[in-house]
Coordinates of C-alpha atoms in Angstrom, one line a residue:
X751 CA 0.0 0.0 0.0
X752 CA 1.5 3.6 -1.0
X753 CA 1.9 6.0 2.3
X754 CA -0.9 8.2 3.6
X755 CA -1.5 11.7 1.9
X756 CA -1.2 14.7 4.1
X757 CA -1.5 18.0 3.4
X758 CA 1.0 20.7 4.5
X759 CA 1.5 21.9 8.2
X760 CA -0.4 24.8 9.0
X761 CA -3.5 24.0 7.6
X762 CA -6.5 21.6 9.0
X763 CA -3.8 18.7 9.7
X764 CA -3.1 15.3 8.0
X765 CA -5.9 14.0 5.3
X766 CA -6.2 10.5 5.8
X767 CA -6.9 8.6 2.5
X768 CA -9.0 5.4 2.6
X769 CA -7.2 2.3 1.2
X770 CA -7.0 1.5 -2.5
X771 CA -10.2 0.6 -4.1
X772 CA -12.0 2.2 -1.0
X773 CA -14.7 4.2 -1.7
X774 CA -14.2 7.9 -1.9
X775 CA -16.1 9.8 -4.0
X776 CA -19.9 8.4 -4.5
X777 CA -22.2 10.5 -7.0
X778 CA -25.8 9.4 -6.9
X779 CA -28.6 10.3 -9.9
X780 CA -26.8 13.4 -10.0
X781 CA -29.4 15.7 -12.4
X782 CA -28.5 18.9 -13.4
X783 CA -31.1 21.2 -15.4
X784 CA -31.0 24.9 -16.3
X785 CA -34.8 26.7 -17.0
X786 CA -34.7 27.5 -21.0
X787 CA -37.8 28.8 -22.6
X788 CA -39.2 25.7 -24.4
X789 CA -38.5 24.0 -20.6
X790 CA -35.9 22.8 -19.5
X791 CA -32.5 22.0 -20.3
X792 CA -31.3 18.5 -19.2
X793 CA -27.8 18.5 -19.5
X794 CA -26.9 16.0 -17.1
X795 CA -30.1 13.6 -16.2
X796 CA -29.9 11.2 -13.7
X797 CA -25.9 9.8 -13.9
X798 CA -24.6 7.7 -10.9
X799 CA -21.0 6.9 -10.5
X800 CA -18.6 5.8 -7.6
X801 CA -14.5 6.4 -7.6
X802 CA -12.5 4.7 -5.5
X803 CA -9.1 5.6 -3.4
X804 CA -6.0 5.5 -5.8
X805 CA -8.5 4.5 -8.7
X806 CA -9.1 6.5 -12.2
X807 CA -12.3 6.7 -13.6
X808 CA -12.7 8.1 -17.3
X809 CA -15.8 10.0 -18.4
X810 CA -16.3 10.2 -22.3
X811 CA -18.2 11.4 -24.7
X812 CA -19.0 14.1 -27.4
X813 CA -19.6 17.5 -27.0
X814 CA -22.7 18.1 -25.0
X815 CA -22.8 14.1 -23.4
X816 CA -22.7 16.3 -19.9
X817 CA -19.5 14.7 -19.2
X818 CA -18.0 18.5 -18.0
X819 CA -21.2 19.3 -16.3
X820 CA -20.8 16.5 -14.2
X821 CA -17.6 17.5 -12.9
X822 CA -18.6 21.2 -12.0
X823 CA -21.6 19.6 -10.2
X824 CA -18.7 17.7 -7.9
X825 CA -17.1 20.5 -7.0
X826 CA -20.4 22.7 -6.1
X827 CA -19.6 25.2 -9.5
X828 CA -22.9 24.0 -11.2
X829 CA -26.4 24.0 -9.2
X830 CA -27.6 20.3 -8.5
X831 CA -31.3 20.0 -9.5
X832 CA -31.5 16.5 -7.7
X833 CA -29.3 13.7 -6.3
X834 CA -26.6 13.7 -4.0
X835 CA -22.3 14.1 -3.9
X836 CA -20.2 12.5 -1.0
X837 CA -16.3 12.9 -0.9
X838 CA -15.0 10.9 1.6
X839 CA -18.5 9.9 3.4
X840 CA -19.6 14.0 3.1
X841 CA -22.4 15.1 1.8
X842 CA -21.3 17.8 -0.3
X843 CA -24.4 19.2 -2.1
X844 CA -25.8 20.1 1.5
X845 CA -22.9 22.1 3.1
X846 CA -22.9 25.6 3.5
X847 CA -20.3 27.6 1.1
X848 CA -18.1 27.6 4.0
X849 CA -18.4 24.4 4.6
X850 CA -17.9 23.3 0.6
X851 CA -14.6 25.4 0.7
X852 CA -13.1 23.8 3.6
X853 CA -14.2 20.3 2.1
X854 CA -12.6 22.1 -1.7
X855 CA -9.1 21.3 -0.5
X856 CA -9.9 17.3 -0.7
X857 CA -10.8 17.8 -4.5
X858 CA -9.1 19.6 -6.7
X859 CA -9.3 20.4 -10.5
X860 CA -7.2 21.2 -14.0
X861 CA -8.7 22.4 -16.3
X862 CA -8.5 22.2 -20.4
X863 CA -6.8 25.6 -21.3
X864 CA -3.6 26.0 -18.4
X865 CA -3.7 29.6 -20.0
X866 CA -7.2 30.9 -18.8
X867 CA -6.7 28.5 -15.5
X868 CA -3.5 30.7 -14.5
X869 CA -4.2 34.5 -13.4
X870 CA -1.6 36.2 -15.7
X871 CA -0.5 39.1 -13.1
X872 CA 0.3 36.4 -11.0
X873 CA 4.1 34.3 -11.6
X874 CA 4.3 30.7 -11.2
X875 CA 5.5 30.7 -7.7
X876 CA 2.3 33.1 -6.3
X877 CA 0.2 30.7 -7.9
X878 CA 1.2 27.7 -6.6
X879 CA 1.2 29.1 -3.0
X880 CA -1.9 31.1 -3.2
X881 CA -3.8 27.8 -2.1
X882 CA -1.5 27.5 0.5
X883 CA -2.3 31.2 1.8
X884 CA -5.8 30.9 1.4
X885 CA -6.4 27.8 3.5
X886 CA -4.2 29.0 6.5
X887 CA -0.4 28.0 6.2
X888 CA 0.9 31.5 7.2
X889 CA 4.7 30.1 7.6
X890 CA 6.3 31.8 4.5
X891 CA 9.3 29.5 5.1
X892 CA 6.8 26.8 4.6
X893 CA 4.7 27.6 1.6
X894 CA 8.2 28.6 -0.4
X895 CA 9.3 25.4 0.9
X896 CA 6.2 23.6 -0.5
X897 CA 5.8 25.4 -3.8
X898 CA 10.0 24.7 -3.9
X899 CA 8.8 20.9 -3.9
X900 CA 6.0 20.8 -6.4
X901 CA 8.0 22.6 -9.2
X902 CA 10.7 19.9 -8.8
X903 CA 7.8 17.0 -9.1
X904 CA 6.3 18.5 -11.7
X905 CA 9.8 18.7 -13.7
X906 CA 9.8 22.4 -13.8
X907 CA 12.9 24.1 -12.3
X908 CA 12.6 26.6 -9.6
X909 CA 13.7 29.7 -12.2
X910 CA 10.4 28.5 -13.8
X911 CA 9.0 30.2 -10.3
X912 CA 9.9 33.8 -11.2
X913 CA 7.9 33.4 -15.0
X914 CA 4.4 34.1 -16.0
X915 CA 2.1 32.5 -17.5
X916 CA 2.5 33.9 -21.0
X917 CA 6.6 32.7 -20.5
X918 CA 5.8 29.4 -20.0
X919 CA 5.0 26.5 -23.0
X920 CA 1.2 24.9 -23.0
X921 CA 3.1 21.6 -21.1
X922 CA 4.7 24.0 -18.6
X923 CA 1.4 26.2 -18.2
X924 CA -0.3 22.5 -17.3
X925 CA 2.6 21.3 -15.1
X926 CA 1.9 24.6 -13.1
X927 CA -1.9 23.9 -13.2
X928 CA -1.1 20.1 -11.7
X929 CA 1.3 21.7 -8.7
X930 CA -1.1 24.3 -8.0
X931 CA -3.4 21.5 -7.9
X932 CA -1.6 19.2 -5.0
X933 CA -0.4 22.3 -3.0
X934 CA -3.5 20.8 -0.2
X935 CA -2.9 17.2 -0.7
X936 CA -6.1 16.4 -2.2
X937 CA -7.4 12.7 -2.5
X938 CA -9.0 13.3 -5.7
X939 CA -7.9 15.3 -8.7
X940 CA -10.7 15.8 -11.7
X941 CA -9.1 16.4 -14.8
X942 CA -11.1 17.8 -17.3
X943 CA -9.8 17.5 -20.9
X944 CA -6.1 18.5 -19.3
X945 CA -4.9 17.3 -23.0
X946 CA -6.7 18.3 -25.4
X947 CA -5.1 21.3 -25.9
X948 CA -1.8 20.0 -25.7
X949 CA 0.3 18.4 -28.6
X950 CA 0.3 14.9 -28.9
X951 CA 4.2 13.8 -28.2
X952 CA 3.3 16.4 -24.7
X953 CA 0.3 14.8 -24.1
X954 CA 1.8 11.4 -23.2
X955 CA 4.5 13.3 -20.9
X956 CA 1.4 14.9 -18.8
X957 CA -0.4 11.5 -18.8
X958 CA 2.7 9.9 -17.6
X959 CA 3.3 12.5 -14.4
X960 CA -0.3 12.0 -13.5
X961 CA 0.2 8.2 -13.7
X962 CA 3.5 8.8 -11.4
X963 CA 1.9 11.0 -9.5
X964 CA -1.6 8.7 -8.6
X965 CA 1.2 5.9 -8.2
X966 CA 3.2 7.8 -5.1
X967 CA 0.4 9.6 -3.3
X968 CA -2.4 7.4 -3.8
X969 CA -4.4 9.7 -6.1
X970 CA -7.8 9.1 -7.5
X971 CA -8.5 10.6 -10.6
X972 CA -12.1 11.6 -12.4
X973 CA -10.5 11.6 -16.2
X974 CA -12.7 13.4 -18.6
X975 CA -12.1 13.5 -22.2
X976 CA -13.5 12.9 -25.8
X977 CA -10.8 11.0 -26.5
X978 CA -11.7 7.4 -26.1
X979 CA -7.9 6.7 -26.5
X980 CA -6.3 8.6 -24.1
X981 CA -9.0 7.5 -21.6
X982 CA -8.4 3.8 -21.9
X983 CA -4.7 4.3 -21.3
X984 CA -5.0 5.9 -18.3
X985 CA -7.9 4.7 -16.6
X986 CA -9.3 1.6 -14.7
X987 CA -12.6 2.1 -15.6
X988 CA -14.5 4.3 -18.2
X989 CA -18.3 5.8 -18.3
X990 CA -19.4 6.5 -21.8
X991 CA -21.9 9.4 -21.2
X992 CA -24.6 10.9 -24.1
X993 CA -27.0 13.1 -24.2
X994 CA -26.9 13.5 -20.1
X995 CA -26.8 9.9 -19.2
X996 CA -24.5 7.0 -19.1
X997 CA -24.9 4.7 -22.0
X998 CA -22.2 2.2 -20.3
X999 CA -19.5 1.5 -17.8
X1000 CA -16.8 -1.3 -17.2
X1001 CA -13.3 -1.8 -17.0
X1002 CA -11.1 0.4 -19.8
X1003 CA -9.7 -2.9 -21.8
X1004 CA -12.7 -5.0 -21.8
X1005 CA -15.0 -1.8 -22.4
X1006 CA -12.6 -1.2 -25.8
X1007 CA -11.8 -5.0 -26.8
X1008 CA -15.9 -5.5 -26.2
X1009 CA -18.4 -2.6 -26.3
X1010 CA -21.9 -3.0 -24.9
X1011 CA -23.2 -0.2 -26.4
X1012 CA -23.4 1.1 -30.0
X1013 CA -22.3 4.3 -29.2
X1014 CA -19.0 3.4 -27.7
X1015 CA -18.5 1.3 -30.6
X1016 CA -19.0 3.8 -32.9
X1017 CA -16.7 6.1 -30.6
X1018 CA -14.0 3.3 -30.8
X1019 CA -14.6 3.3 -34.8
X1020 CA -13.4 6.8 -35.4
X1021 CA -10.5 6.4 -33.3
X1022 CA -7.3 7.1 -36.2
X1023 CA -5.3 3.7 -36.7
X1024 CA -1.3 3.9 -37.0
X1025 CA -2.1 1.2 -39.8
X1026 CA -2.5 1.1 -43.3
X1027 CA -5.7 1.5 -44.9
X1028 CA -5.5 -1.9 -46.2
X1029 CA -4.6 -3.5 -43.0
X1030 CA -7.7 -2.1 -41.1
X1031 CA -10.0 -4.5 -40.1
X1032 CA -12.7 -1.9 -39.3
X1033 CA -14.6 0.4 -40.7
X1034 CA -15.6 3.6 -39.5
X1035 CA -19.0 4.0 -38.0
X1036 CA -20.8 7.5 -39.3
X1037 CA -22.9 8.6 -37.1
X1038 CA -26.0 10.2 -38.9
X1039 CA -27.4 13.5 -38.1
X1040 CA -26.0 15.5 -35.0
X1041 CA -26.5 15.5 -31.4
X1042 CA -29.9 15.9 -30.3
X1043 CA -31.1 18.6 -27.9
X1044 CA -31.3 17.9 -24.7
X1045 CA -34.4 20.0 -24.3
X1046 CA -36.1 17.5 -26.1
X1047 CA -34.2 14.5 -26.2
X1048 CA -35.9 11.6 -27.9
X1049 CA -38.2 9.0 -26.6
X1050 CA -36.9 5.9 -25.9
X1051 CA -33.7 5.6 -26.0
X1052 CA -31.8 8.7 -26.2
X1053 CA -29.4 6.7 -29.0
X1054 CA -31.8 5.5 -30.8
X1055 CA -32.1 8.7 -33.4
X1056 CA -28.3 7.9 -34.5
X1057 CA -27.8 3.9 -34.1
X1058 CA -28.1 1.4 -36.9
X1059 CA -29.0 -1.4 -34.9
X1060 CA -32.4 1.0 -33.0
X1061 CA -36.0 -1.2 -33.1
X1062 CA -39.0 -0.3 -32.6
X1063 CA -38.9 -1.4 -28.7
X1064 CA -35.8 1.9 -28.8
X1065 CA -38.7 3.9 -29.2
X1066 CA -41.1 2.9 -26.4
X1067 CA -39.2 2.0 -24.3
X1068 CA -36.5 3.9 -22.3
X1069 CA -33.5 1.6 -21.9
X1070 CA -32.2 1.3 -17.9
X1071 CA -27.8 1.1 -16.8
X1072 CA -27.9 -2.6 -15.9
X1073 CA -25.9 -5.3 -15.4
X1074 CA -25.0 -7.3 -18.7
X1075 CA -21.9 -8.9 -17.7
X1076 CA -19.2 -8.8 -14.5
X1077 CA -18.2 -5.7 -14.0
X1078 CA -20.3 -4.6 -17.4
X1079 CA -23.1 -2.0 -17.6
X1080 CA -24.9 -0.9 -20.6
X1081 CA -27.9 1.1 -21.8
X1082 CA -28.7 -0.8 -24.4
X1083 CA -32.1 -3.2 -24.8
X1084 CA -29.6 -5.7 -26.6
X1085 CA -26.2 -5.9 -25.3
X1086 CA -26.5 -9.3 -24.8
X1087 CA -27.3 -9.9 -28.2
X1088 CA -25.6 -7.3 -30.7
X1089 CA -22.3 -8.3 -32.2
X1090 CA -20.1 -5.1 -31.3
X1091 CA -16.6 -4.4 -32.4
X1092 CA -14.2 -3.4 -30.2
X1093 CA -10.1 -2.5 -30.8
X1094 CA -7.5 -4.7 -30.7
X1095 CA -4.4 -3.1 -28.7
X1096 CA -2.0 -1.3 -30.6
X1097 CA -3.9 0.4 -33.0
X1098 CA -4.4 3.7 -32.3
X1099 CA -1.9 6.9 -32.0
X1100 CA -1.0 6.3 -28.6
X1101 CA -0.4 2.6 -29.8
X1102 CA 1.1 -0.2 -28.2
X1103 CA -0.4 -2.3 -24.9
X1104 CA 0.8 0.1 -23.0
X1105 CA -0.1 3.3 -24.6
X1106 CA 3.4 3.9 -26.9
X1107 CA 3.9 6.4 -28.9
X1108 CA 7.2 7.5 -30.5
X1109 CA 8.6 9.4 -27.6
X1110 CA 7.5 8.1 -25.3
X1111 CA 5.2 5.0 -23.1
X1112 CA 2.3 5.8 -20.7
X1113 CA 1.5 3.1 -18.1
X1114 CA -1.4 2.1 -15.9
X1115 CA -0.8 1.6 -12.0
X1116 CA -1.4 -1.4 -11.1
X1117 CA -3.6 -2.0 -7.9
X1118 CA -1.8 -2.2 -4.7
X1119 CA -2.6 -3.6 -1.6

């Protein structure tokens, strides 16, 4: 088992983190709607989750699934219309705002664009110890001691300190983003498309000091990300969200060797190849039409406007997250039934069993105990 995560002296004392697998952060038909004028606007309707300590769950999906929504309703920065968020056996949606701040420091988040996360008056050094300041470490000695530590972790050198944001790459701007992240010690870090923006050959170095970092202080990550790749590299689990709702869930391997749900395997089908055209197996899937509104999603199942394989039963009847296999959830009326195709390893950009790519390898933790 890794050591115990504690948070600077100073502040509110030593976090204790539960042991690995344990649960920690448990999100229960967590709806989110915003008034429009045709109704309402469901963007996330009725999504359940657990993540466990030192584990990393991905969250996937296009544009508008709710997958980002989801995350700000965590962390208390969107309104919860119904259901209920507990970090570490706390109810979060019914604290006070004091109370949510103080509980903040257990959860932290980086964000897609390092740039817009990072106040530009500000140089690296004030920003990583802001969070310090703010949650009560008065010790200067201590904060430049802390912020001294994370620069070195993140492999940024302390000259780095002295720069501002507009000095710094988009890897360094994200390296800050992660240290000013972990100045608290939090138990769970939600990262919310923290590559996208990022070139590819930079993207595996971030995704391998997150990795690192989840393997030496026991980190549980929330992964989120359209990029059904980079997900099932990093992650022990992945939720395949659309239109607001989870269309499946299982472990990352067997969820991309074996889809349960047509959408994820249509996902999986537009995923590039480092092969040859004529050495593809696959086809891509082309998803007709766009994304429907989720002001008026369809009956039935929400899918069922964009799937080849929809019924007449998709239309009358709203599919339920169930149990189609161990470990295995899907959405789908016939997930026991429809022949999916999934991805053999190694043939995508990251490549490779392990995630390789030309510079570079990501790896998964494995599970201690």
């Amino acid at each position: 088992m890794t050591a115990p995560l504690t948070t600077p002296t100073g502040g509110e004392g030593p976090v204790p983190v539960p042991e690995h697998g344990a649960a920690l952060l448990d999100v229960a038909d967590l709806r989110v709607h915003y008034p429009v004028p045709r109704g309402k606007l469901r963007a996330v309707d009725g999504v359940s989750f657990h993540v466990g300590a030192g584990e990393t769950l991905g969250l996937i999906g296009e544009s508008g699934s709710g997958k980002s929504t989801v995350a700000r309703a965590v962390l208390g920065l969107a309104p919860l219309t119904t259901g209920e968020v507990h970090l570490r056996g706390v109810r979060l949606d019914q604290l006070s705002r004091r109370e949510l701040r103080r509980q903040r420091r257990h959860v932290q988040m980086i964000f897609q664009d390092p740039h817009e996360a990072l106040d530009p008056r500000m140089d690296v050094w004030s920003a990583i110890a802001e969070p310090l300041r703010i949650h009560g470490v008065r010790s200067r000695t201590e904060r430049d001691r802390r912020v001294a530590d994370l620069l070195e972790r993140v492999g940024l050198r302390l000259e780095h300190g002295e720069r501002r944001p507009h000095e710094l790459s988009g890897g360094q701007k994200q390296r800050v983003s992660i240290a000013r992240a972990l100045t608290l010690g939090p138990a769970l870090l939600i990262c919310d498309e923290a590559v996208s923006a990022l070139d590819v050959s930079i993207q595996a170095d971030i995704l391998n000091l997150l990795v690192d970092l989840q393997r030496e202080r026991s980190l549980a990550y929330l992964f989120i990300s359209h990029d059904l790749a980079v997900v099932a590299h990093v992650a022990d689990r992945v939720g395949v969200m659309y239109l607001g709702r989870l269309a499946e869930v299982g472990p990352a391997d067997d969820v991309v060797a074996r889809p349960r749900h047509p959408y994820t395997e249509a996902l999986l089908s537009a995923e590039p190849q480092a092969l040859p055209r004529r050495l593809r197996e696959r086809q891509r899937i082309v998803l007709e039409g766009d994304l429907p509104s989720p002001v008026d999603p369809p009956s039935g199942c929400r899918f069922r406007t964009r799937c080849r394989y929809a019924a007449e039963r998709c239309a009358t009847e709203e599919p339920q997250l169930r149990e189609v296999g161990p470990h295995r959830w899907s959405a789908c009326h016939f997930a026991e039934t429809l022949d999916l195709r999934g991805q053999e390893q190694g043939t995508t950009w990251l490549g490779g069993e392990h995630g390789r790519t030309a510079t570079t390898t990501v790896t998964r933790p494995a599970a201690t105990s």
